[in-house]
CSV table of C-alpha atoms in Angstrom, one decimal:
chain,number,residue,atom,x,y,z
C,1,MET,CA,13.2,23.6,26.4
C,2,GLU,CA,9.5,23.5,27.1
C,3,GLU,CA,7.8,20.2,26.6
C,4,VAL,CA,4.5,19.8,24.7
C,5,ASP,CA,1.9,17.1,24.6
C,6,ASN,CA,2.4,14.4,22.0
C,7,LYS,CA,-0.6,12.1,21.3
C,8,GLN,CA,0.5,8.6,20.2
C,9,VAL,CA,-1.1,5.3,18.9
C,10,ILE,CA,0.6,2.8,21.1
C,11,PHE,CA,0.9,-0.9,20.1
C,12,LYS,CA,-0.3,-3.1,23.0
C,13,GLY,CA,1.1,-6.6,22.2
C,14,TYR,CA,1.6,-9.2,19.6
C,15,ILE,CA,-1.3,-11.0,18.0
C,16,GLU,CA,-2.0,-14.1,15.9
C,17,ARG,CA,-5.4,-13.1,14.5
C,18,PRO,CA,-7.0,-10.2,12.6
C,19,PRO,CA,-6.1,-6.8,14.2
C,20,LYS,CA,-8.7,-5.1,16.4
C,21,GLU,CA,-9.0,-1.5,17.5
C,22,THR,CA,-8.2,-2.8,21.0
C,23,ASP,CA,-4.7,-4.0,20.0
C,24,MET,CA,-3.9,-0.3,20.0
C,25,GLU,CA,-4.5,2.6,22.4
C,26,ILE,CA,-4.2,6.3,22.4
C,27,LYS,CA,-1.8,7.9,24.9
C,28,VAL,CA,-0.4,11.3,25.5
C,29,SER,CA,3.3,11.7,26.3
C,30,LYS,CA,5.6,14.7,26.5
C,31,ILE,CA,8.3,15.7,23.9
C,32,LYS,CA,10.7,18.5,23.4
C,33,LEU,CA,10.5,20.1,20.0
C,34,ARG,CA,14.3,20.0,19.5
C,35,ALA,CA,16.6,17.5,18.0
C,36,PRO,CA,19.5,16.7,20.4
C,37,LYS,CA,22.7,18.6,19.5
C,38,GLY,CA,25.0,16.7,17.3
C,39,SER,CA,22.7,13.7,17.1
C,40,GLY,CA,22.0,13.8,13.3
C,41,ALA,CA,18.3,13.4,14.2
C,42,ILE,CA,15.4,15.4,13.1
C,43,LEU,CA,12.2,16.5,15.0
C,44,VAL,CA,9.1,16.4,12.8
C,45,LYS,CA,5.4,17.2,12.9
C,46,ASN,CA,3.4,14.4,11.3
C,47,LEU,CA,0.7,15.5,8.9
C,48,TYR,CA,-0.5,12.2,7.2
C,49,LEU,CA,-0.1,8.6,8.1
C,50,SER,CA,-0.5,5.7,5.7
C,51,CYS,CA,-2.4,2.5,6.7
C,52,ASP,CA,-0.9,-0.4,4.8
C,53,PRO,CA,-1.6,-4.3,4.9
C,54,TYR,CA,2.1,-5.1,5.5
C,55,MET,CA,1.7,-3.4,9.0
C,56,ARG,CA,-0.2,-6.6,10.1
C,57,GLY,CA,3.1,-8.6,9.8
C,58,ARG,CA,4.7,-6.2,12.2
C,59,MET,CA,2.1,-7.1,14.9
C,60,ARG,CA,3.6,-10.7,15.1
C,61,ASP,CA,6.5,-11.6,17.2
C,62,PHE,CA,8.4,-12.8,14.1
C,63,GLN,CA,12.0,-11.6,13.4
C,64,GLY,CA,12.4,-13.3,10.0
C,65,SER,CA,10.8,-10.7,7.8
C,66,TYR,CA,12.2,-7.8,5.8
C,67,ILE,CA,11.1,-5.4,8.4
C,68,PRO,CA,11.1,-5.9,12.2
C,69,PRO,CA,8.0,-6.2,14.4
C,70,PHE,CA,6.5,-3.3,16.3
C,71,VAL,CA,7.6,-2.9,19.9
C,72,PRO,CA,4.9,-3.4,22.4
C,73,GLY,CA,4.4,-0.2,24.5
C,74,GLN,CA,5.8,2.0,21.8
C,75,ALA,CA,4.1,4.0,19.0
C,76,LEU,CA,3.4,2.2,15.8
C,77,GLU,CA,5.4,3.4,12.8
C,78,GLY,CA,4.8,3.4,9.1
C,79,PHE,CA,4.9,5.6,6.0
C,80,GLY,CA,3.8,9.3,6.5
C,81,ILE,CA,4.2,12.8,5.4
C,82,TYR,CA,5.9,15.1,7.9
C,83,LYS,CA,7.2,18.8,8.3
C,84,VAL,CA,10.6,19.3,9.8
C,85,ILE,CA,10.4,21.3,12.9
C,86,ASP,CA,14.1,21.0,14.1
C,87,SER,CA,17.1,19.4,12.4
C,88,GLU,CA,20.6,18.2,13.3
C,89,ASN,CA,20.9,16.6,9.8
C,90,SER,CA,22.1,18.7,6.8
C,91,ASP,CA,19.7,16.9,4.5
C,92,PHE,CA,16.7,18.3,6.4
C,93,LYS,CA,15.8,21.9,6.8
C,94,PRO,CA,13.0,23.3,9.2
C,95,GLY,CA,9.9,23.8,7.2
C,96,ASP,CA,10.6,21.2,4.6
C,97,LEU,CA,8.1,18.5,3.7
C,98,PHE,CA,9.1,14.9,3.5
C,99,SER,CA,7.6,11.5,3.0
C,100,GLY,CA,9.2,8.5,4.8
C,101,LEU,CA,9.0,6.2,7.8
C,102,THR,CA,7.7,8.0,10.9
C,103,GLY,CA,5.8,7.3,14.2
C,104,TRP,CA,2.1,7.2,14.6
C,105,GLU,CA,2.1,10.2,16.8
C,106,GLU,CA,1.8,14.0,16.5
C,107,TYR,CA,5.6,14.6,16.7
C,108,SER,CA,8.4,12.2,16.1
C,109,LEU,CA,12.1,12.3,16.9
C,110,ILE,CA,13.6,10.5,13.9
C,111,CYS,CA,17.2,9.4,14.7
C,112,ARG,CA,17.9,7.6,11.4
C,113,PRO,CA,15.6,8.8,8.6
C,114,GLN,CA,14.7,5.9,6.3
C,115,GLN,CA,13.2,5.7,2.8
C,116,PHE,CA,12.5,9.4,2.8
C,117,ARG,CA,11.9,11.7,-0.1
C,118,LYS,CA,11.6,15.5,-0.1
C,119,ILE,CA,8.2,16.7,-1.4
C,120,GLN,CA,8.5,19.5,-4.0
C,121,PRO,CA,5.6,22.0,-4.3
C,122,ASP,CA,3.1,21.0,-7.0
C,123,ASN,CA,-0.6,20.9,-7.6
C,124,ILE,CA,-1.0,17.3,-6.4
C,125,PRO,CA,-2.7,16.7,-3.0
C,126,LEU,CA,-0.1,16.3,-0.4
C,127,SER,CA,-1.7,13.1,0.9
C,128,TYR,CA,-1.0,11.4,-2.4
C,129,HIS,CA,2.6,11.2,-1.5
C,130,VAL,CA,1.8,8.2,0.7
C,131,GLY,CA,-0.5,6.7,-2.0
C,132,LEU,CA,-0.3,7.4,-5.7
C,133,LEU,CA,3.2,8.8,-5.5
C,134,GLY,CA,4.3,6.7,-2.4
C,135,MET,CA,5.0,3.2,-1.7
C,136,PRO,CA,1.6,1.8,-2.9
C,137,GLY,CA,1.9,3.6,-6.2
C,138,PHE,CA,5.5,2.6,-6.8
C,139,THR,CA,4.6,-1.0,-5.8
C,140,ALA,CA,1.9,-1.0,-8.5
C,141,TYR,CA,4.4,0.4,-11.1
C,142,VAL,CA,7.4,-1.9,-10.6
C,143,GLY,CA,5.0,-5.0,-10.0
C,144,PHE,CA,3.2,-4.4,-13.3
C,145,PHE,CA,6.0,-3.3,-15.6
C,146,GLU,CA,9.1,-5.1,-14.1
C,147,VAL,CA,7.5,-8.3,-12.8
C,148,CYS,CA,4.7,-8.8,-15.3
C,149,SER,CA,6.4,-7.4,-18.4
C,150,PRO,CA,3.1,-6.6,-20.1
C,151,LYS,CA,2.4,-6.5,-23.8
C,152,LYS,CA,-0.3,-4.5,-25.6
C,153,GLY,CA,-3.5,-6.5,-25.9
C,154,GLU,CA,-2.9,-9.0,-23.1
C,155,TYR,CA,-5.5,-9.9,-20.6
C,156,VAL,CA,-5.0,-8.7,-17.0
C,157,PHE,CA,-6.6,-9.7,-13.8
C,158,VAL,CA,-6.3,-7.6,-10.6
C,159,SER,CA,-7.5,-8.6,-7.2
C,160,ALA,CA,-8.3,-6.1,-4.5
C,161,ALA,CA,-8.6,-3.8,-7.4
C,162,SER,CA,-10.0,-0.8,-5.5
C,163,GLY,CA,-7.1,-0.8,-3.0
C,164,ALA,CA,-4.2,1.5,-2.8
C,165,VAL,CA,-2.1,-0.7,-5.1
C,166,GLY,CA,-4.7,-2.5,-7.4
C,167,GLN,CA,-6.5,0.7,-8.5
C,168,LEU,CA,-3.2,2.0,-10.1
C,169,VAL,CA,-2.3,-1.3,-11.5
C,170,GLY,CA,-5.5,-1.6,-13.5
C,171,GLN,CA,-5.3,2.0,-14.8
C,172,LEU,CA,-1.6,1.4,-15.9
C,173,ALA,CA,-2.7,-1.7,-17.7
C,174,LYS,CA,-5.5,0.1,-19.5
C,175,LEU,CA,-2.9,2.9,-20.5
C,176,HIS,CA,-0.7,0.2,-21.8
C,177,GLY,CA,-3.4,-1.2,-24.0
C,178,CYS,CA,-4.5,-4.3,-22.0
C,179,HIS,CA,-7.9,-5.7,-21.3
C,180,VAL,CA,-8.4,-5.5,-17.4
C,181,VAL,CA,-10.7,-7.1,-15.0
C,182,GLY,CA,-10.7,-6.3,-11.3
C,183,SER,CA,-12.3,-8.0,-8.2
C,184,ALA,CA,-13.4,-6.5,-5.0
C,185,GLY,CA,-15.7,-7.3,-2.0
C,186,THR,CA,-18.6,-4.7,-2.3
C,187,SER,CA,-21.0,-3.6,-5.0
C,188,GLN,CA,-19.8,0.0,-4.3
C,189,LYS,CA,-16.2,-0.9,-5.0
C,190,VAL,CA,-17.2,-2.8,-8.2
C,191,ASP,CA,-18.9,0.3,-9.4
C,192,LEU,CA,-15.9,2.4,-8.8
C,193,ILE,CA,-13.6,0.0,-10.5
C,194,LYS,CA,-15.7,0.1,-13.7
C,195,ASN,CA,-16.9,3.6,-13.7
C,196,LYS,CA,-14.2,5.8,-12.0
C,197,LEU,CA,-11.0,3.7,-12.6
C,198,GLY,CA,-11.9,2.6,-16.1
C,199,PHE,CA,-11.4,-1.2,-15.8
C,200,ASP,CA,-13.2,-3.1,-18.6
C,201,GLU,CA,-15.0,-5.4,-16.1
C,202,ALA,CA,-15.2,-6.0,-12.4
C,203,PHE,CA,-16.9,-8.5,-10.1
C,204,ASN,CA,-17.8,-8.9,-6.4
C,205,TYR,CA,-16.1,-12.1,-5.3
C,206,LYS,CA,-18.3,-12.4,-2.2
C,207,GLU,CA,-21.2,-13.1,-4.7
C,208,GLU,CA,-19.4,-15.8,-6.6
C,209,LEU,CA,-19.8,-19.4,-5.4
C,210,ASP,CA,-17.1,-20.8,-7.8
C,211,LEU,CA,-14.1,-18.6,-8.4
C,212,ASP,CA,-12.8,-20.9,-11.2
C,213,ALA,CA,-16.0,-20.6,-13.1
C,214,THR,CA,-16.1,-16.9,-12.5
C,215,LEU,CA,-12.7,-16.4,-14.0
C,216,LYS,CA,-13.6,-18.6,-16.9
C,217,ARG,CA,-16.6,-16.4,-17.5
C,218,TYR,CA,-14.6,-13.1,-17.5
C,219,PHE,CA,-11.5,-14.6,-19.3
C,220,PRO,CA,-12.8,-17.3,-21.6
C,221,GLN,CA,-9.5,-16.9,-23.5
C,222,GLY,CA,-7.4,-17.2,-20.3
C,223,ILE,CA,-5.3,-14.7,-18.2
C,224,ASP,CA,-1.9,-13.4,-19.3
C,225,ILE,CA,-1.1,-11.4,-16.2
C,226,TYR,CA,-2.6,-11.8,-12.6
C,227,PHE,CA,-1.6,-9.1,-10.2
C,228,ASP,CA,-2.2,-10.9,-6.9
C,229,ASN,CA,-3.0,-8.8,-3.7
C,230,VAL,CA,-4.9,-11.4,-1.8
C,231,GLY,CA,-3.5,-14.9,-2.2
C,232,GLY,CA,-5.7,-17.9,-1.0
C,233,GLU,CA,-8.6,-19.2,-3.1
C,234,MET,CA,-8.4,-16.4,-5.6
C,235,LEU,CA,-4.8,-17.3,-6.5
C,236,ASP,CA,-5.7,-21.0,-6.7
C,237,ALA,CA,-8.6,-20.1,-9.1
C,238,ALA,CA,-6.2,-17.9,-11.2
C,239,LEU,CA,-3.6,-20.5,-11.5
C,240,LEU,CA,-6.2,-22.7,-13.2
C,241,ASN,CA,-7.0,-19.9,-15.7
C,242,MET,CA,-3.6,-18.7,-16.7
C,243,ARG,CA,-2.5,-18.8,-20.4
C,244,ILE,CA,0.8,-20.3,-21.6
C,245,ASN,CA,3.7,-18.1,-20.5
C,246,GLY,CA,1.4,-16.2,-18.1
C,247,ARG,CA,3.0,-14.1,-15.3
C,248,ILE,CA,1.7,-13.7,-11.7
C,249,ALA,CA,3.1,-10.8,-9.6
C,250,VAL,CA,2.6,-11.8,-5.9
C,251,CYS,CA,2.2,-8.4,-4.3
C,252,GLY,CA,0.2,-9.3,-1.1
C,253,ALA,CA,-1.9,-12.0,0.5
C,254,VAL,CA,-4.3,-10.0,2.6
C,255,SER,CA,-6.7,-13.0,2.8
C,256,GLN,CA,-4.0,-14.9,4.6
C,257,GLN,CA,-2.2,-12.3,6.7
C,258,SER,CA,-4.5,-12.7,9.7
C,259,LEU,CA,-4.4,-16.5,9.8
C,260,SER,CA,-2.3,-18.3,12.2
C,261,LYS,CA,-2.2,-21.3,9.8
C,262,PRO,CA,-2.3,-19.9,6.2
C,263,GLN,CA,-4.1,-21.9,3.5
C,264,GLY,CA,-1.9,-23.9,1.2
C,265,ILE,CA,-2.1,-23.5,-2.6
C,266,HIS,CA,-3.3,-26.5,-4.6
C,267,ASN,CA,-2.9,-25.7,-8.2
C,268,LEU,CA,0.9,-25.0,-8.5
C,269,LEU,CA,1.1,-27.8,-11.1
C,270,SER,CA,-0.2,-25.1,-13.5
C,271,LEU,CA,3.1,-23.3,-13.2
C,272,ILE,CA,4.7,-26.3,-14.9
C,273,ILE,CA,2.1,-27.2,-17.4
C,274,LYS,CA,1.7,-23.7,-18.7
C,275,SER,CA,5.2,-22.3,-18.2
C,276,ILE,CA,3.9,-19.6,-15.8
C,277,LYS,CA,6.3,-17.2,-14.0
C,278,MET,CA,5.1,-16.5,-10.5
C,279,GLN,CA,7.2,-14.0,-8.6
C,280,GLY,CA,7.1,-12.2,-5.3
C,281,PHE,CA,8.6,-8.7,-4.9
C,282,LEU,CA,9.2,-5.7,-2.8
C,283,GLN,CA,9.2,-2.1,-4.1
C,284,HIS,CA,12.4,-1.1,-2.2
C,285,ASN,CA,14.5,-3.4,-4.4
C,286,TYR,CA,13.6,-1.2,-7.4
C,287,LEU,CA,14.3,2.2,-6.1
C,288,HIS,CA,16.6,3.0,-9.0
C,289,LEU,CA,13.4,3.3,-11.0
C,290,TYR,CA,11.6,5.7,-8.7
C,291,PRO,CA,12.5,8.9,-10.8
C,292,ARG,CA,11.1,7.2,-13.9
C,293,PHE,CA,7.9,6.3,-11.9
C,294,ILE,CA,7.4,9.8,-10.6
C,295,GLU,CA,7.8,11.3,-14.0
C,296,HIS,CA,5.3,8.9,-15.7
C,297,VAL,CA,2.7,8.9,-13.0
C,298,ILE,CA,2.7,12.7,-12.3
C,299,ASN,CA,2.3,13.3,-16.1
C,300,TYR,CA,-0.6,10.8,-16.4
C,301,TYR,CA,-2.3,12.4,-13.4
C,302,LYS,CA,-1.9,16.0,-14.7
C,303,GLN,CA,-3.3,14.8,-18.0
C,304,GLY,CA,-6.3,13.5,-16.3
C,305,LYS,CA,-5.5,9.9,-17.3
C,306,ILE,CA,-5.2,8.5,-13.8
C,307,PHE,CA,-7.7,8.8,-11.0
C,308,TYR,CA,-6.8,7.9,-7.4
C,309,ILE,CA,-9.3,7.0,-4.6
C,310,GLU,CA,-8.5,7.8,-1.0
C,311,ASP,CA,-10.4,6.9,2.2
C,312,MET,CA,-9.3,9.7,4.6
C,313,ASN,CA,-9.8,9.4,8.3
C,314,GLU,CA,-9.5,12.5,10.6
C,315,GLY,CA,-7.3,12.5,13.6
C,316,LEU,CA,-5.0,10.1,15.4
C,317,GLU,CA,-8.0,8.8,17.5
C,318,SER,CA,-9.4,7.2,14.3
C,319,ALA,CA,-6.1,5.4,13.4
C,320,PRO,CA,-6.7,2.1,15.3
C,321,ALA,CA,-10.2,1.6,13.6
C,322,ALA,CA,-8.7,2.6,10.2
C,323,LEU,CA,-5.9,0.0,10.4
C,324,ALA,CA,-8.0,-2.7,11.7
C,325,GLY,CA,-10.6,-2.0,9.0
C,326,LEU,CA,-8.2,-2.8,6.2
C,327,PHE,CA,-8.5,-6.5,7.0
C,328,SER,CA,-12.3,-6.6,6.8
C,329,GLY,CA,-12.4,-4.5,3.6
C,330,LYS,CA,-14.0,-1.4,5.2
C,331,ASN,CA,-11.8,1.0,3.3
C,332,VAL,CA,-12.6,2.2,-0.1
C,333,GLY,CA,-9.4,3.2,-1.8
C,334,LYS,CA,-6.1,4.1,-0.2
C,335,GLN,CA,-6.6,4.4,3.6
C,336,VAL,CA,-4.9,7.6,5.0
C,337,ILE,CA,-5.0,9.2,8.4
C,338,ARG,CA,-4.9,13.0,8.5
C,339,VAL,CA,-3.1,13.9,11.8
C,340,VAL,CA,-3.6,17.6,11.3
C,341,SER,CA,-4.5,20.0,8.6
C,342,GLU,CA,-1.7,22.2,7.3
């Protein structure tokens, strides 16, 4: 069968620092638009790709994580939305749309489809299936409801509150009847958090000299729930400001992910003194709750009760800069790459 060009984002080699554009390169290979007979594989055309902070961990030569590192010289991979072109797998039909793990390239031959979900026609933007309705949205949902066990009227703090996960956590908390404050790194993001996402308050942590004092200002009564996306100094300050029986959901540590020697946490004694629960979690351990999540969030979205912010980059050529930009806060909202318009 005739081969076609396949543009790819290639991972060049392992790093122990913040990612740069130059850690990736664009190459063009050839691919046959056919899944090998009897292979059980599918051949897909990638439409959207998701940029996510966890991908930084896959740029290290470290085998002890829940997901293996990228392979130097091969295309990066991550969550995406794809259209099936050819299939040797009865679960996939040509023309069907799915979200799932795929390569950072125009076409991918997926031998063992993972974490995939068929996308049914609806009036929701297709790209939301790697954001609001995808891994970030589900992470927000299970982290808030399953890990934090919220109660109406509680005081909730969300770091990285304009990001892919944080923006939904705050809105779910408001819908649950909580008082919600978010932090972000620019005035533009703070404005979005308060005026678009509906948080009660928000602040720019880069303008604050003493995070402990800042949290005491915004939470004079203390924090019941801290949804942590950043780790580091913000987590340390939050520990000092938690209420008795408070809960901390440790979702991410973006402030530490690019450091070869991550900072330690100094205020863990608060866990004992105030009987605080601090728990890390991974969304794939809660997949039995996914149908409930989809039902709730789609209903909220269609009723206009949830707003979702995307930062859309056009074309695979923009992907290296978009991924690197996550770790300097360049994105505003969920970072997505549109590979091709459909």
